[in-house]
Coordinates of C-alpha atoms and ligand atoms in Angstrom, one line a residue:
X438 CA -27.7 -1.4 6.0
X439 CA -24.4 -2.1 7.8
X440 CA -21.9 0.7 7.5
X441 CA -18.2 1.3 7.7
X442 CA -15.9 4.3 7.9
X443 CA -12.5 4.7 6.3
X444 CA -9.9 7.3 7.2
X445 CA -7.9 8.8 4.3
X446 CA -5.5 11.7 3.8
X447 CA -3.6 13.4 1.0
X448 CA -0.4 11.6 0.0
X449 CA 1.3 14.6 -1.7
X450 CA 0.8 18.3 -2.4
X451 CA -0.8 17.4 -5.7
X452 CA -3.2 15.2 -3.9
X453 CA -4.3 18.0 -1.5
X454 CA -6.4 19.5 -4.3
X455 CA -8.7 16.5 -4.3
X456 CA -9.4 17.3 -0.6
X457 CA -9.3 21.1 -0.8
X458 CA -9.7 22.6 -4.3
X459 CA -9.3 26.1 -2.8
X460 CA -5.6 25.2 -2.1
X461 CA -4.9 25.6 -5.8
X462 CA -2.2 28.2 -6.4
X463 CA -1.3 28.5 -2.8
X464 CA 2.3 27.9 -1.7
X465 CA 3.4 24.8 0.1
X466 CA 4.1 26.5 3.5
X467 CA 0.5 27.8 3.4
X468 CA -1.0 24.5 2.4
X469 CA 0.9 22.8 5.3
X470 CA -0.5 25.4 7.7
X471 CA -4.1 25.0 6.4
X472 CA -3.8 21.2 6.9
X473 CA -2.4 21.6 10.4
X474 CA -5.5 23.6 11.3
X475 CA -8.1 21.5 9.4
X476 CA -10.1 19.1 11.7
X477 CA -11.1 15.7 10.6
X478 CA -14.3 15.7 8.4
X479 CA -16.6 13.5 6.4
X480 CA -15.5 13.5 2.7
X481 CA -18.1 11.4 0.9
X482 CA -20.5 8.5 1.0
X483 CA -19.6 5.1 -0.5
X484 CA -22.5 3.4 -2.0
X485 CA -23.3 0.3 -4.2
X486 CA -21.0 -2.4 -2.7
X487 CA -22.7 -5.7 -3.5
X488 CA -21.0 -9.0 -2.6
X489 CA -21.1 -12.1 -4.9
X490 CA -23.3 -13.5 -2.0
X491 CA -25.8 -10.7 -2.5
X492 CA -24.9 -9.0 0.8
X493 CA -24.6 -5.2 0.7
X494 CA -22.9 -2.4 2.7
X495 CA -22.3 1.3 2.6
X496 CA -19.6 3.5 4.1
X497 CA -18.0 6.9 4.4
X498 CA -14.6 8.3 3.6
X499 CA -13.4 10.5 6.5
X500 CA -10.4 12.7 6.1
X501 CA -7.7 13.1 8.7
X502 CA -6.1 15.8 6.4
X503 CA -2.4 15.8 7.0
X504 CA 0.5 15.0 4.6
X505 CA 2.6 11.9 5.2
X506 CA 5.6 13.8 6.7
X507 CA 3.2 15.9 8.9
X508 CA 1.9 12.6 10.4
X509 CA 5.6 11.8 11.4
X510 CA 6.7 15.3 12.4
X511 CA 3.9 17.1 14.2
X512 CA 3.5 16.5 17.9
X513 CA 2.2 12.9 18.4
X514 CA -0.8 14.0 20.6
X515 CA -2.0 16.4 17.9
X516 CA -1.8 13.7 15.2
X517 CA -3.5 11.1 17.3
X518 CA -6.3 13.5 18.3
X519 CA -7.0 14.1 14.6
X520 CA -7.1 10.3 13.9
X521 CA -9.3 9.5 16.9
X522 CA -11.7 12.3 16.0
X523 CA -12.0 10.9 12.5
X524 CA -12.8 7.4 14.0
X525 CA -15.4 9.0 16.2
X526 CA -17.0 10.8 13.3
X527 CA -17.4 7.3 11.8
X528 CA -19.2 6.1 15.0
X529 CA -21.4 9.2 15.0
X530 CA -22.4 8.4 11.4
X531 CA -23.7 4.9 12.5
X532 CA -20.7 2.9 11.3
X533 CA -19.8 -0.2 13.2
X534 CA -16.1 -0.5 12.1
X535 CA -13.5 2.1 10.9
X536 CA -10.5 1.3 8.7
X537 CA -7.3 3.3 9.0
X538 CA -5.8 4.3 5.6
X539 CA -2.1 4.9 4.9
X540 CA -0.3 6.9 7.6
X541 CA -3.3 6.9 9.9
X542 CA -2.2 3.4 10.8
X543 CA 1.5 3.9 10.4
X544 CA 1.8 6.5 13.2
X545 CA 1.6 5.4 16.8
X546 CA 0.8 1.8 17.7
X547 CA -1.0 0.5 14.6
X548 CA -4.5 1.5 15.7
X549 CA -4.4 0.3 19.3
X550 CA -4.8 3.7 20.8
X551 CA -7.5 4.6 18.3
X552 CA -9.5 1.5 19.2
X553 CA -9.2 2.4 23.0
X554 CA -10.6 5.8 22.3
X555 CA -13.5 5.0 19.9
X556 CA -16.7 3.0 20.5
X557 CA -16.6 1.0 17.3
X558 CA -14.2 -1.7 15.9
X559 CA -11.0 -0.6 14.2
X560 CA -8.8 -2.3 11.6
X561 CA -5.7 -1.1 9.8
X562 CA -6.6 -3.2 6.7
X563 CA -3.1 -4.6 6.8
X564 CA -4.0 -8.2 6.6
X565 CA -5.6 -7.9 3.2
X566 CA -3.0 -5.4 2.1
X567 CA -0.4 -8.1 2.7
X568 CA -2.4 -10.7 0.8
X569 CA -3.0 -8.4 -2.2
X570 CA 0.6 -7.2 -2.2
X571 CA 1.9 -10.8 -2.4
X572 CA -0.7 -11.6 -5.1
X573 CA 0.4 -8.5 -7.1
X574 CA 4.1 -9.4 -6.9
X575 CA 3.4 -13.0 -7.9
X576 CA 1.3 -11.8 -10.9
X577 CA 4.2 -9.6 -11.9
X578 CA 6.7 -12.4 -11.7
X579 CA 4.5 -14.6 -13.8
X580 CA 4.1 -11.9 -16.4
X581 CA 7.9 -11.5 -16.6
X582 CA 8.6 -15.2 -16.8
X583 CA 10.4 -15.3 -13.4
X584 CA 10.3 -18.7 -11.7
X585 CA 9.5 -18.0 -8.0
X586 CA 11.1 -21.1 -6.8
X587 CA 14.5 -20.0 -8.2
X588 CA 14.1 -16.2 -7.5
X589 CA 15.9 -14.0 -5.1
X590 CA 13.5 -11.5 -3.4
X591 CA 13.9 -8.5 -1.2
X592 CA 11.4 -6.8 1.1
X593 CA 12.1 -3.1 1.8
X594 CA 10.6 -2.1 5.1
X595 CA 10.8 -5.7 6.1
X596 CA 10.6 -4.9 9.9
X597 CA 7.3 -3.1 9.5
X598 CA 3.8 -4.4 10.2
X599 CA 3.2 -5.2 6.5
X600 CA 6.8 -6.0 5.5
X601 CA 7.4 -8.6 8.2
X602 CA 4.3 -10.6 7.2
X603 CA 5.1 -10.2 3.5
X604 CA 8.6 -11.5 4.3
X605 CA 7.1 -14.5 6.1
X606 CA 4.8 -15.5 3.3
X607 CA 7.3 -14.7 0.5
X608 CA 10.0 -16.6 2.4
X609 CA 8.0 -19.8 1.7
X610 CA 7.7 -19.2 -2.0
X611 CA 11.2 -18.0 -3.2
X612 CA 14.7 -19.5 -3.1
X613 CA 16.3 -16.7 -1.1
X614 CA 15.2 -13.5 0.6
X615 CA 16.9 -10.4 1.8
X616 CA 15.3 -8.3 4.5
X617 CA 16.1 -4.6 4.4
X618 CA 15.2 -1.3 6.1
X619 CA 17.3 1.3 8.0
X620 CA 17.6 -0.2 11.5
X621 CA 20.1 -3.0 11.5
X622 CA 19.3 -4.5 15.0
X623 CA 15.6 -4.9 14.1
X624 CA 16.6 -6.5 10.8
X625 CA 18.9 -9.0 12.4
X626 CA 16.3 -9.9 15.1
X627 CA 13.7 -10.4 12.4
X628 CA 15.9 -12.5 10.3
X629 CA 16.7 -14.9 13.2
X630 CA 13.1 -15.1 14.2
X631 CA 11.9 -15.8 10.6
X632 CA 14.5 -18.3 9.4
X633 CA 13.0 -21.3 11.2
X634 CA 9.6 -20.7 9.7
X635 CA 10.6 -20.2 6.0
X636 CA 12.1 -22.4 3.4
X637 CA 14.1 -19.6 1.6
X638 CA 17.6 -18.8 2.8
X639 CA 17.2 -15.5 4.6
X640 CA 19.7 -12.7 5.1
X641 CA 19.5 -9.0 5.9
X642 CA 21.2 -5.7 5.2
X643 CA 20.6 -2.1 6.1
X644 CA 22.1 -1.2 2.8
X645 CA 18.9 -0.9 0.8
X646 CA 20.6 -0.2 -2.5
X647 CA 22.7 -3.4 -2.2
X648 CA 19.6 -5.4 -1.4
X649 CA 17.8 -4.0 -4.5
X650 CA 20.9 -4.8 -6.7
X651 CA 20.7 -8.5 -5.8
X652 CA 16.9 -9.0 -6.2
X653 CA 14.8 -10.4 -9.0
X654 CA 11.7 -9.5 -7.0
X655 CA 11.3 -6.3 -4.9
X656 CA 8.4 -5.6 -2.6
X657 CA 8.3 -2.1 -1.0
X658 CA 6.4 -1.7 2.3
X659 CA 8.2 1.3 3.9
X660 CA 6.9 4.4 5.6
X661 CA 9.5 6.5 3.8
X662 CA 8.4 9.9 2.6
X663 CA 11.0 10.1 -0.1
X664 CA 12.1 7.8 -2.9
X665 CA 13.9 4.7 -2.0
X666 CA 14.3 2.6 -5.2
X667 CA 16.5 4.2 -8.0
X668 CA 16.8 2.9 -11.6
X669 CA 20.6 2.4 -11.4
X670 CA 20.1 -0.3 -8.7
X671 CA 17.5 -2.5 -10.3
X672 CA 18.5 -5.9 -11.9
X673 CA 17.8 -6.4 -15.6
X674 CA 14.1 -7.6 -15.9
X675 CA 13.3 -7.1 -12.2
X676 CA 9.8 -6.9 -10.8
X677 CA 9.0 -4.3 -8.2
X678 CA 5.7 -4.4 -6.3
X679 CA 4.9 -1.1 -4.5
X680 CA 2.8 -1.5 -1.4
X681 CA 4.1 1.7 0.2
X682 CA 1.8 4.7 0.1
X683 CA 3.1 7.2 -0.9
X684 CA 5.0 5.1 -3.4
X685 CA 8.7 5.1 -3.0
X686 CA 10.0 3.9 -6.4
X687 CA 11.7 6.8 -8.3
X688 CA 9.7 8.1 -11.3
X689 CA 13.0 7.9 -13.2
X690 CA 12.5 4.1 -13.3
X691 CA 9.6 4.7 -15.7
X692 CA 11.8 6.5 -18.1
X693 CA 15.2 4.9 -17.6
X694 CA 14.3 1.2 -17.0
X695 CA 11.8 -0.1 -19.5
X696 CA 13.0 -3.6 -18.9
X697 CA 11.7 -3.5 -15.3
X698 CA 8.1 -4.1 -14.4
X699 CA 6.8 -1.9 -11.6
X700 CA 3.3 -2.6 -10.3
X701 CA 1.3 -1.0 -7.5
X702 CA 0.4 -3.7 -4.9
X703 CA -3.0 -3.8 -3.3
X704 CA -5.4 -2.3 -5.9
X705 CA -8.6 -4.3 -5.7
X706 CA -11.8 -4.4 -7.8
X707 CA -14.8 -4.0 -5.6
X708 CA -17.9 -6.1 -6.4
X709 CA -21.2 -4.5 -7.3
X710 CA -21.6 -0.9 -8.5
X711 CA -19.5 0.9 -6.0
X712 CA -19.4 4.7 -6.2
X713 CA -16.9 6.4 -3.8
X714 CA -18.2 9.9 -4.7
X715 CA -14.6 11.0 -4.3
X716 CA -11.7 10.7 -6.7
X717 CA -8.7 9.3 -4.7
X718 CA -6.7 8.5 -7.8
X719 CA -7.7 5.0 -8.7
X720 CA -10.0 3.9 -11.6
X721 CA -13.8 3.6 -11.0
X722 CA -14.8 0.6 -8.8
X723 CA -11.3 0.1 -7.6
X724 CA -10.2 0.4 -3.9
X725 CA -7.0 -0.1 -2.0
X726 CA -6.7 -3.4 -0.2
X727 CA -6.9 -1.8 3.2
X728 CA -10.3 -0.2 2.2
X729 CA -11.4 -3.5 0.9
X730 CA -10.6 -5.3 4.2
X731 CA -12.9 -2.8 6.0
X732 CA -15.7 -3.5 3.4
X733 CA -15.3 -7.3 3.6
X734 CA -15.5 -7.3 7.4
X735 CA -18.7 -5.2 7.2
X736 CA -20.2 -7.6 4.6
X737 CA -19.3 -10.4 7.0
X738 CA -20.8 -8.6 10.1
X739 CA -17.4 -9.0 11.7
X740 CA -17.3 -5.9 13.8
X741 CA -14.0 -6.7 15.6
X742 CA -10.5 -5.2 15.9
X743 CA -9.3 -7.4 13.0
X744 CA -5.8 -6.1 12.0
X745 CA -4.5 -4.1 15.0
X746 CA -1.1 -3.4 16.4
X747 CA 2.3 -4.0 14.8
X748 CA 2.3 -7.8 14.6
X749 CA 0.1 -9.4 11.9
X750 CA -1.3 -12.9 12.3
X751 CA -0.6 -14.9 9.1
X752 CA -3.8 -16.9 9.7
X753 CA -5.8 -13.7 9.4
X754 CA -4.1 -12.9 6.1
X755 CA -5.2 -16.2 4.7
X756 CA -8.7 -15.8 6.2
X757 CA -9.3 -12.4 4.8
X758 CA -8.0 -13.6 1.4
X759 CA -10.5 -16.4 1.4
X760 CA -13.3 -14.0 2.5
X761 CA -12.3 -11.6 -0.3
X762 CA -12.7 -14.4 -2.9
X763 CA -16.1 -15.4 -1.4
X764 CA -17.4 -11.8 -1.7
X765 CA -16.0 -11.2 -5.2
X766 CA -13.1 -8.8 -4.4
X767 CA -10.2 -9.5 -6.8
X768 CA -6.9 -7.9 -7.9
X769 CA -7.5 -4.9 -10.2
X770 CA -5.6 -4.5 -13.5
X771 CA -1.9 -3.6 -13.2
X772 CA -0.9 0.0 -12.6
X773 CA 2.4 1.8 -12.2
X774 CA 3.2 5.5 -11.5
X775 CA -0.6 6.2 -11.2
X776 CA -1.4 4.9 -14.7
X777 CA -2.8 1.6 -16.1
X778 CA -0.4 -0.9 -17.7
X779 CA -1.7 -2.4 -20.9
X780 CA -1.0 -6.0 -22.0
X781 CA 1.1 -4.6 -24.9
X782 CA 3.2 -2.7 -22.4
X783 CA 3.8 -5.8 -20.3
X784 CA 4.7 -7.8 -23.4
X785 CA 7.2 -5.1 -24.5
X786 CA 8.7 -4.9 -21.0
X787 CA 9.1 -8.7 -21.0
X788 CA 10.9 -8.6 -24.4
X789 CA 13.3 -5.9 -23.2
X790 CA 13.8 -7.9 -19.9
X791 CA 14.8 -11.0 -21.8
X792 CA 17.3 -9.0 -23.9
X793 CA 18.6 -7.1 -20.8
X794 CA 19.1 -10.3 -18.8
X795 CA 21.1 -11.7 -21.7
X796 CA 23.0 -8.5 -21.8
X797 CA 22.4 -8.1 -25.6
X798 CA 20.3 -4.9 -25.8
X799 CA 21.0 -1.4 -24.8
X800 CA 18.2 0.3 -22.8
X801 CA 15.4 0.9 -25.3
X802 CA 14.8 4.7 -25.5
X803 CA 11.6 4.2 -27.6
X804 CA 10.1 1.9 -25.0
X805 CA 11.3 4.3 -22.4
X806 CA 9.5 7.1 -24.0
X807 CA 6.3 5.0 -24.2
X808 CA 6.6 4.1 -20.5
X809 CA 7.3 7.7 -19.6
X810 CA 3.9 8.7 -21.2
X811 CA 2.1 6.1 -19.1
Ligands
LIG1686 N1 -1.5 -0.3 -0.6 C1 -2.3 -0.4 0.5 O1 -3.5 -0.7 0.4 C2 -1.8 0.0 1.8 C3 -2.5 -0.2 3.0 C4 -2.0 0.1 4.2 C5 -0.7 0.7 4.3 N2 0.0 0.9 3.2 C6 1.4 1.5 3.2 O2 2.3 0.4 3.6 C7 3.5 1.0 4.1 C8 4.0 0.3 5.3 O3 3.0 0.3 6.4 P1 3.2 -0.4 7.8 O4 2.0 -0.2 8.6 O5 3.8 -1.7 7.6 O6 4.4 0.6 8.4 P2 5.4 0.4 9.6 O7 5.0 -0.8 10.4 O8 5.6 1.7 10.2 O9 6.8 -0.1 8.9 C9 7.5 0.8 8.1 C10 8.8 0.0 7.6 O10 9.5 0.9 6.7 C11 10.9 1.1 7.2 N3 11.3 2.4 6.8 C12 10.8 3.6 7.3 N4 11.5 4.6 6.6 C13 12.3 4.0 5.7 C14 13.2 4.6 4.8 N5 13.4 5.9 4.6 N6 13.9 3.7 4.0 C15 13.7 2.4 4.1 N7 12.9 1.8 5.0 C16 12.2 2.6 5.8 C17 10.8 0.8 8.7 O11 12.0 0.4 9.3 P3 13.2 1.4 9.7 O12 12.6 2.5 10.5 O13 14.2 0.6 10.4 O14 13.8 1.9 8.4 C18 9.8 -0.3 8.8 O15 10.4 -1.5 8.4 C19 3.1 2.5 4.4 O16 3.6 3.3 3.3 C20 1.6 2.5 4.3 O17 1.1 3.8 3.9 C21 -0.5 0.5 2.0

């Protein structure tokens, strides 16, 4: 059977325990040191993926066990060596393609160096992450009764690999769009490059809070390692789709803004009876979109460097979206702050949003308490 590998890593100190239960009770400095020394290793086998076409595949999770900020702060050579070793473990296990999860694709050049130093195909999974992120945002807008064609959207991390492509696609669906991140020059250049290709009026700002304050729809695709979206800044009844991993919407939003719908972008239900043999925090049979892209390419026997480098080809986003539908990969149920969102919660959020937009209701503390428990 055709096989794939997928590189993962802990997203937080709490997450480290999934990888190394012996870390329980140890202080953060020691955990960081342990991770610094830990080589890449095979975590688990992934079995039971069965496409709607009947095709099957299997894979492996392989850990490049560093925390997000360690990927950014440790010497680049040391980090790249860890990622490249992980990719080569996939090759040694008989995989024909390896996907780069979360910060294993954020550091460096979006997988190009990994592909040059590993005998099998490499993908960041970003093409399907973009497709699923946009789908999640649009679903959220629909649930909250927001008319896309009249909406103002902002993409945070707009100059990134995922953010730029999301801005391009979203820019042909909404009325106006604000690009935001920290580097003003890159934002300005992107805005000029994008405007001729999108129907929305496009502006940019390096003042992220200002961008959030003006937006009905917010898509986050940053490589930030701390919170970026705060409850005070969100418009009444806004929708926020979090593609970033780790997430960068403040947990205070769950408590203080029950009129706002926050949804994780990019969670996908995998066809068949998939078992990851590893709890990475999502419900059973659910994968991240970047994992799903690696599975879809394996089911298609497309062992090529599909999403690689910083620039993403929009045609590939559309192609992988169509291939996902063909094989039976679909958006999973909505989640926020690591918990499922029920239909009742969505209906309640919608009611509070209507009142908040009309300026007739104070923030609902009962609803807030319910959200906080989610
Ligand atoms: N859900 C999924 O399935 C999935 C799959 C793959 C990746 N991801 C996640 O998606 C995110 C983006 O990945 P990428 O490959 O597009 O990264 P990238 O190319 O490195 O882009 C990162 C973007 O974030 C901005 N940024 C960085 N720090 C920031 C901060 N503190 N505040 C605001 N903006 C900041 C950067 O611009 P400036 O430096 O100018 O601020 C840039 O625009 C990452 O969190 C990654 O883990 C999710």
